[in-house]
Coordinates of C-alpha atoms in Angstrom, one line a residue:
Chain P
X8 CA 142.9 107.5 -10.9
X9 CA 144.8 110.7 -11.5
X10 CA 143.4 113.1 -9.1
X11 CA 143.5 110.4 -6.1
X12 CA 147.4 110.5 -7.0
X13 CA 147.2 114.2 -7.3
X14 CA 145.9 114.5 -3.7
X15 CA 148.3 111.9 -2.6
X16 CA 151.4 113.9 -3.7
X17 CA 149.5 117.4 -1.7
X18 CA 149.1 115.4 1.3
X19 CA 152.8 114.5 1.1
X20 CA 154.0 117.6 0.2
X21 CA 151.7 119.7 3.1
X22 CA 152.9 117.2 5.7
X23 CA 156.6 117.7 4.5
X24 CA 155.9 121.9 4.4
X25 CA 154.5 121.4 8.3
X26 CA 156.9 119.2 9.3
X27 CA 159.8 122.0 8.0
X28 CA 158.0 124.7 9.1
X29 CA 158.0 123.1 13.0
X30 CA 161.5 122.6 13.0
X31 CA 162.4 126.0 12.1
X32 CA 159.6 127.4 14.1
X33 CA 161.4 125.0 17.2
X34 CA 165.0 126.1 15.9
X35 CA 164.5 129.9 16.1
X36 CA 162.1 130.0 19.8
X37 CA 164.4 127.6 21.4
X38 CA 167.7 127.4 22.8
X39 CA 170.0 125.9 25.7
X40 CA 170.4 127.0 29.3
X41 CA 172.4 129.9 30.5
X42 CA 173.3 131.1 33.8
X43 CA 174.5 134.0 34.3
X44 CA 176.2 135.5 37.7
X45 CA 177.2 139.1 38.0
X46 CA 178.8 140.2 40.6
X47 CA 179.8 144.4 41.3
X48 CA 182.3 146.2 43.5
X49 CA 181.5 149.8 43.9
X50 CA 183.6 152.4 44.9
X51 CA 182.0 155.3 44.1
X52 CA 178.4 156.3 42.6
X53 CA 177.9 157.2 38.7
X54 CA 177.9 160.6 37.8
X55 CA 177.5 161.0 33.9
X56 CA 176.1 164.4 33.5
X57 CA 174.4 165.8 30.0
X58 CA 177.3 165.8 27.0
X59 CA 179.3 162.9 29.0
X60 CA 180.5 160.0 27.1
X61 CA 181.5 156.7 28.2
X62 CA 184.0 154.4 26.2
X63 CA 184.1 151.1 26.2
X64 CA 187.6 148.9 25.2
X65 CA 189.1 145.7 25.3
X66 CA 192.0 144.6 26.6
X67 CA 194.0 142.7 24.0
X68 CA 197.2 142.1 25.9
X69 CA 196.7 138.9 26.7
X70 CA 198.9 136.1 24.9
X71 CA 196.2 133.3 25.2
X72 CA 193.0 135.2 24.8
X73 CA 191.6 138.1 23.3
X74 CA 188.8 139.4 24.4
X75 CA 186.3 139.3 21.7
X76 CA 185.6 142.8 19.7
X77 CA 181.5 141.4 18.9
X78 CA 181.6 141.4 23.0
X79 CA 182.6 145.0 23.4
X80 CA 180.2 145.8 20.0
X81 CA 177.7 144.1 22.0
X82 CA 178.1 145.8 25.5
X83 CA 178.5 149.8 23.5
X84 CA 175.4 148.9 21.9
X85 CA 173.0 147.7 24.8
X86 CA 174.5 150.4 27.0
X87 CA 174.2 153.3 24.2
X88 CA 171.0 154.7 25.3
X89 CA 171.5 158.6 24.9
X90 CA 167.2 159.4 26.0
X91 CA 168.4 157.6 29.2
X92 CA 171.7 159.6 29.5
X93 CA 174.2 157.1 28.0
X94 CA 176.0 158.1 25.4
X95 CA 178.5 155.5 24.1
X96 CA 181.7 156.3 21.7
X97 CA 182.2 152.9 19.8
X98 CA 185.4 151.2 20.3
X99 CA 187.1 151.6 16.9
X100 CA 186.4 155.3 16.8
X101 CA 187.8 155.9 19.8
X102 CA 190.8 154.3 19.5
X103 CA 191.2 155.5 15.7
X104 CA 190.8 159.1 17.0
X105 CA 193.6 158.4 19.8
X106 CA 196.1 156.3 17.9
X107 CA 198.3 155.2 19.3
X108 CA 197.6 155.6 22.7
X109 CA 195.4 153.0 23.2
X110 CA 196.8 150.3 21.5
X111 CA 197.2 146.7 23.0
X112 CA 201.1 148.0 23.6
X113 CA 200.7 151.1 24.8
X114 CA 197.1 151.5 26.4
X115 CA 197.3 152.2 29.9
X116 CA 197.3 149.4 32.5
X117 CA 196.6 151.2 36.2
X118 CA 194.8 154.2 36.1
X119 CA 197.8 156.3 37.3
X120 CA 199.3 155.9 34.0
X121 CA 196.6 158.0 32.9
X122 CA 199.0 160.9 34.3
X123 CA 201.5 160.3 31.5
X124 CA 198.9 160.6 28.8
X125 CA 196.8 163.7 29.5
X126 CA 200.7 165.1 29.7
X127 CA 199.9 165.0 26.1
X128 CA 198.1 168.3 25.0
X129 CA 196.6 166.8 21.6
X130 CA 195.2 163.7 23.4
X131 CA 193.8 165.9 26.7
X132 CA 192.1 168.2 23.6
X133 CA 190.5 164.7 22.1
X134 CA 189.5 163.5 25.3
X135 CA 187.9 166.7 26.0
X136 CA 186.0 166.8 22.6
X137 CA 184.8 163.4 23.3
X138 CA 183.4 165.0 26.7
X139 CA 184.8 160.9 28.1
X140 CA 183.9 160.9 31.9
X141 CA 184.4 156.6 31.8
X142 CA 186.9 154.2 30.6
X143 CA 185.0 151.0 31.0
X144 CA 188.3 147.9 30.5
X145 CA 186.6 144.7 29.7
X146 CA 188.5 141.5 29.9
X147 CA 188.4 137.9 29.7
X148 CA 186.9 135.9 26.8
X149 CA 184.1 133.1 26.1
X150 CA 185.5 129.1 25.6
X151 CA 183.9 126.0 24.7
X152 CA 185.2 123.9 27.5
X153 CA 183.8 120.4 27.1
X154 CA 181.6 118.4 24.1
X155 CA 180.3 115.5 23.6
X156 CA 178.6 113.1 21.4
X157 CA 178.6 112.6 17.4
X158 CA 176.5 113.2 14.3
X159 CA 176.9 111.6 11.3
X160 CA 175.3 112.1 7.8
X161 CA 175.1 110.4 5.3
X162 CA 173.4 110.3 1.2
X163 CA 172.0 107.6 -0.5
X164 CA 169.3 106.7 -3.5
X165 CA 166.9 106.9 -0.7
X166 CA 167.9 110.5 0.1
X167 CA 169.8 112.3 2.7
X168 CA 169.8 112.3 6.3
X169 CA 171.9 112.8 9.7
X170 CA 171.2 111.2 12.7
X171 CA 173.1 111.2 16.0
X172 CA 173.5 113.8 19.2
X173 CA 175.8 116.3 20.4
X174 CA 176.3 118.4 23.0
X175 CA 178.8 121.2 24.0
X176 CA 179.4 123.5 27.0
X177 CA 180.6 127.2 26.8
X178 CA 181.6 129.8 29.3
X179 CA 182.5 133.4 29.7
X180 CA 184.2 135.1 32.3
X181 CA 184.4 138.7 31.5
X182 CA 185.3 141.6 34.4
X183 CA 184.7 144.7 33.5
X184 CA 187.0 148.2 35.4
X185 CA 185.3 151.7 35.5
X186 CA 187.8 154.5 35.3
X187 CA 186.3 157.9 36.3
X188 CA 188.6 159.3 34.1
X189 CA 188.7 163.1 35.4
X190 CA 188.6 162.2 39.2
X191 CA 191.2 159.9 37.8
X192 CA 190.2 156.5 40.1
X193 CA 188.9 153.4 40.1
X194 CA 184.9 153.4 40.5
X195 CA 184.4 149.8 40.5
X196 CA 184.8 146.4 39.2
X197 CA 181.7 144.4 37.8
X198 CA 182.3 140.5 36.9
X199 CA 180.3 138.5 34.6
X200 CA 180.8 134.8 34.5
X201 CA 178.1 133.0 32.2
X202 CA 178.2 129.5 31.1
X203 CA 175.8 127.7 29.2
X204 CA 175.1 123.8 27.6
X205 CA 174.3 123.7 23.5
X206 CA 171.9 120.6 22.4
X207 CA 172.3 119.7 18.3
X208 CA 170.0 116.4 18.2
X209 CA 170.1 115.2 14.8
X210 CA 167.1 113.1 13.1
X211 CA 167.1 113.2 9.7
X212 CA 167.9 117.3 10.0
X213 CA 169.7 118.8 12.8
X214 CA 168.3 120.8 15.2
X215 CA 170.5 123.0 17.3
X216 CA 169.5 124.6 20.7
X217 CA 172.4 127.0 21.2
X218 CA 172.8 128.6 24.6
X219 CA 173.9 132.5 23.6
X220 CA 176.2 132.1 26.5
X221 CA 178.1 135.3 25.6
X222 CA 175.2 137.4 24.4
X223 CA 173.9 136.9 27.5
X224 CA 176.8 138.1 29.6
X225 CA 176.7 141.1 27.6
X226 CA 173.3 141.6 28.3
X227 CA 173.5 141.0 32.2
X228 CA 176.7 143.5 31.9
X229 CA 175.2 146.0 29.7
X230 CA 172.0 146.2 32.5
X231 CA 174.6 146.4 35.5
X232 CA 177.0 148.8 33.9
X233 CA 173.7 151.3 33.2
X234 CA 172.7 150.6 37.1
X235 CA 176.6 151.5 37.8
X236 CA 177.3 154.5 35.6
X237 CA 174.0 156.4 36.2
X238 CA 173.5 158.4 39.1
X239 CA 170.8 157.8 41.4
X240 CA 168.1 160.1 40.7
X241 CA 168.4 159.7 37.0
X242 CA 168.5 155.8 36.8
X243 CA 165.0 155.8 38.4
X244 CA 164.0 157.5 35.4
Chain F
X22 CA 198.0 105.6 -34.6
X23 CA 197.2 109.3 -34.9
X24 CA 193.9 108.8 -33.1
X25 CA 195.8 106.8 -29.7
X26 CA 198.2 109.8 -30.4
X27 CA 195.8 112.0 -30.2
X28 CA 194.0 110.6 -26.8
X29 CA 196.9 110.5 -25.4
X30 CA 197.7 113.8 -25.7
X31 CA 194.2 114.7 -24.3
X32 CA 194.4 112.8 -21.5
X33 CA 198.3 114.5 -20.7
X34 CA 196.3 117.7 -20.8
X35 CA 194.1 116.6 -18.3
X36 CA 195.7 115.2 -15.5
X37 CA 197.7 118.5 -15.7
X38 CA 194.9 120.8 -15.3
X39 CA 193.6 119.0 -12.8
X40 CA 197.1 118.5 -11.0
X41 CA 197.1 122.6 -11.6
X42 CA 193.7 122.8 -9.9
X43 CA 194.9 120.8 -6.9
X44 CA 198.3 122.8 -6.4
X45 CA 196.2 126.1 -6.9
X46 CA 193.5 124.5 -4.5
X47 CA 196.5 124.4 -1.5
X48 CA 198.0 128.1 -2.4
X49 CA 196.4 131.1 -0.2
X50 CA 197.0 134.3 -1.5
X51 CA 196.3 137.6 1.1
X52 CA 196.3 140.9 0.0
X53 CA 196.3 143.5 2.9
X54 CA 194.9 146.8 2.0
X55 CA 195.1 148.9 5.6
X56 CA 194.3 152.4 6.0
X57 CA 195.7 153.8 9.2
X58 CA 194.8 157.1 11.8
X59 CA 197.4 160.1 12.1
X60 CA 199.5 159.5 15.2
X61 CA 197.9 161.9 18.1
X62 CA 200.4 163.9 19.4
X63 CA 203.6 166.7 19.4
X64 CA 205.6 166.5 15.9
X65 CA 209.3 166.6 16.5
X66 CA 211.2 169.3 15.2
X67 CA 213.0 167.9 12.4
X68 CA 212.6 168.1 8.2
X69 CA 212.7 164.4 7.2
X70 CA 213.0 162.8 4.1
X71 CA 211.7 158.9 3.5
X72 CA 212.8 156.9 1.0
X73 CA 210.1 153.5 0.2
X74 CA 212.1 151.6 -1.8
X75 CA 210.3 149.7 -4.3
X76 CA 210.7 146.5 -2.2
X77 CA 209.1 148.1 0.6
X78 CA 206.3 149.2 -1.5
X79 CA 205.6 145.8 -2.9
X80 CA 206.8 143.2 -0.2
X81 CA 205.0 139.7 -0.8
X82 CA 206.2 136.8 1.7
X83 CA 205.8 133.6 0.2
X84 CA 206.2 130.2 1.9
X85 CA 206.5 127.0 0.5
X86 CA 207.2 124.6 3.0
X87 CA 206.2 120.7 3.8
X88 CA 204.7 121.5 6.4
X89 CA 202.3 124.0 5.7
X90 CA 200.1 125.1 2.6
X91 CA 201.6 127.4 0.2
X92 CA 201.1 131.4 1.4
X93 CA 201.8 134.5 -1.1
X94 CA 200.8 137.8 1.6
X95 CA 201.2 140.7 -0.1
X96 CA 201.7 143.6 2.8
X97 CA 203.5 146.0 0.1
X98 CA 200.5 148.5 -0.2
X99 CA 199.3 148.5 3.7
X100 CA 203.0 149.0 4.9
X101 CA 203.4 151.9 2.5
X102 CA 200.4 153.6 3.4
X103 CA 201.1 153.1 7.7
X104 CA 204.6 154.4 7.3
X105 CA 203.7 157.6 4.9
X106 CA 200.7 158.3 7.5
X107 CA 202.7 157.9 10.7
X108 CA 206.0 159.4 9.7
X109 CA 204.2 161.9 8.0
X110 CA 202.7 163.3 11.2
X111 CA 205.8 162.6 13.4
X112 CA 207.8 165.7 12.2
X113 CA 206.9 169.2 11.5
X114 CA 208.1 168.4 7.9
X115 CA 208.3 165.1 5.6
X116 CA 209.7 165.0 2.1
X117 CA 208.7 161.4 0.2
X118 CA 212.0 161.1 -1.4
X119 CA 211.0 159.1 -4.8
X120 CA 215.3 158.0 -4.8
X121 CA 218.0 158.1 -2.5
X122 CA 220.3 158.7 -2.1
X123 CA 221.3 161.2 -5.2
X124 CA 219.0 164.6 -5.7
X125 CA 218.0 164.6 -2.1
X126 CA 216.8 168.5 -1.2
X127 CA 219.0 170.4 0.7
X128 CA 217.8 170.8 4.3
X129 CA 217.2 168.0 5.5
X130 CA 218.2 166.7 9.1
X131 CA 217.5 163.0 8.6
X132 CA 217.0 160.4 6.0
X133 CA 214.5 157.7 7.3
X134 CA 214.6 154.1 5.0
X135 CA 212.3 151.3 6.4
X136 CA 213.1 148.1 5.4
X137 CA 211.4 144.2 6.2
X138 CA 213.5 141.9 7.8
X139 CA 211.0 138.9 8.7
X140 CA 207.6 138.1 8.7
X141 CA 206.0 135.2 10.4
X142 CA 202.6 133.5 11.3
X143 CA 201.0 130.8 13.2
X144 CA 197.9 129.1 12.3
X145 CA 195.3 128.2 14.8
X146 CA 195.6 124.3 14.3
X147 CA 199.8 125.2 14.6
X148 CA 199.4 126.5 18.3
X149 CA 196.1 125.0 19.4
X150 CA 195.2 128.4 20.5
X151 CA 192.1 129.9 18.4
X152 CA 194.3 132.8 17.6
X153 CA 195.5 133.8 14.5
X154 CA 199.2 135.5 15.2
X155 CA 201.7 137.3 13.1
X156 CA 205.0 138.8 13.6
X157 CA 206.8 141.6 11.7
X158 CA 210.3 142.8 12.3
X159 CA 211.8 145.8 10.7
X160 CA 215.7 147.2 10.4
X161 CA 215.2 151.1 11.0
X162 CA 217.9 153.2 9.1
X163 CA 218.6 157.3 9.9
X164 CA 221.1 158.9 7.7
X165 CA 222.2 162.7 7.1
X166 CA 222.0 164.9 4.7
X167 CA 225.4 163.3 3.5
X168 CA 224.3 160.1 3.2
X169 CA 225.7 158.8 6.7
X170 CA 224.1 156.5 9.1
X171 CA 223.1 158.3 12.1
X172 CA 221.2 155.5 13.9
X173 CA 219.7 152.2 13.2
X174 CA 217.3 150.3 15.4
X175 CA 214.7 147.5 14.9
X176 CA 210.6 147.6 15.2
X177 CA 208.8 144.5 16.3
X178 CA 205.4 144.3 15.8
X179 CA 202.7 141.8 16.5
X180 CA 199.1 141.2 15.7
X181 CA 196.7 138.8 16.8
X182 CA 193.3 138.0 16.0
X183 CA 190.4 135.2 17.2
X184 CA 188.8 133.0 15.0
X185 CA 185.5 133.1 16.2
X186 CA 184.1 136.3 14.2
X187 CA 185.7 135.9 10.8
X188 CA 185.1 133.6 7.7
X189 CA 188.3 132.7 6.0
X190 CA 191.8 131.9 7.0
X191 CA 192.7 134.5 4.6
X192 CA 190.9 137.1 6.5
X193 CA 191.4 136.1 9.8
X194 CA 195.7 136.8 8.9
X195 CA 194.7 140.4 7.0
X196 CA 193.2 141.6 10.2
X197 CA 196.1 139.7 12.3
X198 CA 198.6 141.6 10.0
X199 CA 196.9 144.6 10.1
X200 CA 196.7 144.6 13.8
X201 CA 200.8 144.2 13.5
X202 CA 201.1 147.0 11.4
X203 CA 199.4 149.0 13.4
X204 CA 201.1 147.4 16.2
X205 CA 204.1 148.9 13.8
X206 CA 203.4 152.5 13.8
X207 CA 202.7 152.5 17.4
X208 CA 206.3 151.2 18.1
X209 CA 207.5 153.5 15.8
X210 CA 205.8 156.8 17.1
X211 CA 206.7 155.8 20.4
X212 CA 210.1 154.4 20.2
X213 CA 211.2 157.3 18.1
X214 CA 212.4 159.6 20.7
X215 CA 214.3 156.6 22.9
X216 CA 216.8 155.7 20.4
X217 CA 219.9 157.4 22.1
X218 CA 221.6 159.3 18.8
X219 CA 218.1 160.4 17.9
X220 CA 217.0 161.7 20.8
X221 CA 220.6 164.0 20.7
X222 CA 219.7 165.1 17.7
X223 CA 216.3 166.3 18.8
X224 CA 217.5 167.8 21.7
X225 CA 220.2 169.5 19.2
X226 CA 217.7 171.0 17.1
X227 CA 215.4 172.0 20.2
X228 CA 218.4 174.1 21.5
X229 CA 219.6 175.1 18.1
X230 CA 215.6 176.7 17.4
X231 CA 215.5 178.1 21.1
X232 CA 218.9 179.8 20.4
X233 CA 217.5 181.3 17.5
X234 CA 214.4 182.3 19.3
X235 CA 216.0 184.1 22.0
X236 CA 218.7 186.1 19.2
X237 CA 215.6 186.8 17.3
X238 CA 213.9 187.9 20.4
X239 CA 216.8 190.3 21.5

């Protein structure tokens, strides 16, 4: 009698272990859709040379928005690739080492206020230190614009359990300026608009299939902003 | 008796621990702690003394209102260590006068004394925006070596910061408030120089040193 019970309770307890293991295992390999659109206006061709920097900053002027600091984190970090001829200056250090010139008060709008600034002697040294050829201005921001649906959950003697559906859209619309900043002009513009539909179906555990709608406007601008800022010959490499 | 008495009594020491619990539950409590970078730029040419008072150093706002949860933000520390950093690099000398205004050292051209006039905040679920926003207005006072006001003007300052990438309420305003302050010392840095009896004086001082360049010269 006891070791039929004792395989009983194994039987139970490998089905549950399977059953948890697929729904993580279906949790972390899938996710929602996500369409991404880029879109670039060039003006002129990258030119980064060995010992150039680029910097990438947010615009945080914006009364209604922000545009997100993980985003720019995000973008410095796909595009840093120094083998490749990238060398990004995180945001925070950047803006730390040129307070407070680049605050969300007094950071330069239009390039030509760029004039006013390298009037500065101290900042012109720091600039030159930091051997910045680009100014890459991202703005906009990711929403959640619509959701749906409900989940509810509940405990009893019998256990615990949630059952229901929901469903959520996001989007990002990000555009991205490139200031040569010693030829002083505008390079280009390069627009990311991503939007994306999350899934949480709930039986007994929920199960959500996020879409990584901003991660993957980062991504798409990261890869465009390497194809921009490189020059020619070297993005072949 | 004694025993009722007794129960009684325990129960009275109940409900107001737990009523305490609750009340505490409701209170927020944020403690800024900012460090801040040295302003980037020329330092005017002026000796400068600033006096902190000891409400500066340890400003708290509290709010108690219906409306709202109860909300003790100490900015005190942060405050004191953004204006020693960003006045401290704004003139070729700073003196941090520990009293004013009696045993102030002699040669100074100005007397700087910071002091808080408001603070406010909005919570996301106040503005339906998912933006945590603060706003921090200070009364600027200049006096001489005599203890006369030479200028006064005000510093606005305002920080904001999403929801989306931090935990608590309580962190999301420490970042929002430190974003002011720094919002603070750019104002300040910058603004300097535009307030009309100051900018005389610096333009004083500028001809006074040239003046005694060229005799020096000569």
């Amino acid at each position: 009698m006891y070791p039929v019970r004792g395989n009983l309770k194994e039987d139970v307890l490998v089905k549950f272990l399977s059953a948890l293991f697929s729904i993580s295992v279906l949790t972390l390999f899938s996710s929602g859709c996500t369409t991404v659109v880029i879109d670039e206006y060039r003006r002129s061709s990258g030119e980064l040379a060995v010992g150039d920097s680029v910097v990438i900053l947010g615009r945080r002027h914006s009364s209604d928005y922000e545009t997100e600091p993980d985003l720019i984190d995000c973008v410095g970090k796909t595009l840093h690739n120094p083998s490749a001829g990238v060398n990004v200056i995180p945001e925070r250090q950047f803006v730390d080492a040129l307070y407070p010139w680049f605050e969300p008060r007094t950071a330069p709008m239009h390039i030509k206020s760029l004039d006013k600034l390298m009037d500065i002697p101290d900042v012109r040294d720091r600039m030159a230190e930091y051997g910045v050829k680009y100014i890459v201005w991202i703005d906009g921001s990711t929403e959640t614009t619509s959701s749906a649906g409900s989940i509810g959950c509940s405990i009893g003697t019998a256990g615990a359990g949630c059952f229901g559906f929901g469903t959520w859209d996001k989007e990002s619309d990000y555009e991205a300026a490139v200031w040569d900043f010693r030829d002083q002009e505008l390079s280009g513009k390069i627009s990311a608009d991503a939007q994306g539909t999350s899934y949480m179906p709930a039986i007994v555990v929920p199960i959500p299939l996020i879409a990584r709608v901003q991660n993957n406007a980062c991504k798409g601008m990261a890869a465009q902003l390497q194809e921009f800022l490189l020059p020619p010959q070297s993005a072949s490499r | 008796m004694n025993r009722l008495l007794n129960g009684i009594g325990a129960i009275r020491y109940f409900t107001l621990v737990a009523l305490a619990g609750l009340l505490a539950a409701c209170a927020h409590t944020v403690s800024v702690d900012g460090e801040f970078p040295a302003p980037v730029g020329d330092p005017h040419p002026l000796t400068v003394g600033v006096y902190l008072s000891d409400d500066f150093r340890q400003f708290t706002y509290s709010e108690n209102r219906d409306d709202r949860d109860e909300w003790n933000i100490d900015t005190g520390r942060a405050q004191k260590n953004l204006f020693e950093t960003v006045l401290g690099s704004m003139f070729q000398e700073t003196i941090n006068l520990a009293q004013y205004p009696s045993d102030l050292p002699q040669g100074l051209d100005l007397v700087i004394v910071p002091e808080v006039r408001e603070l406010q905040f909005t919570m996301p679920r106040e503005t339906r925006v998912n933006i945590f926003e603060v706003w921090i207005k200070y009364d600027m006072h200049a006096y001489n070596q005599q203890g006369e006001s030479v200028a006064e003007w005000v510093i606005t300052a305002y920080g904001k910061t999403p929801t989306a990438f931090l935990k608590s309420q309580e962190a999301a305003l420490a970042q929002a408030i430190n974003v002011a302050l720094r919002d603070a010392g750019a104002t300040l840095y910058t603004g300097f120089e535009r307030v009309p009896e100051l900018q005389a004086l610096i333009a004083n001082k500028q001809r006074a040193l040239s003046m005694k360049q060229t005799g020096s010269d000569k």
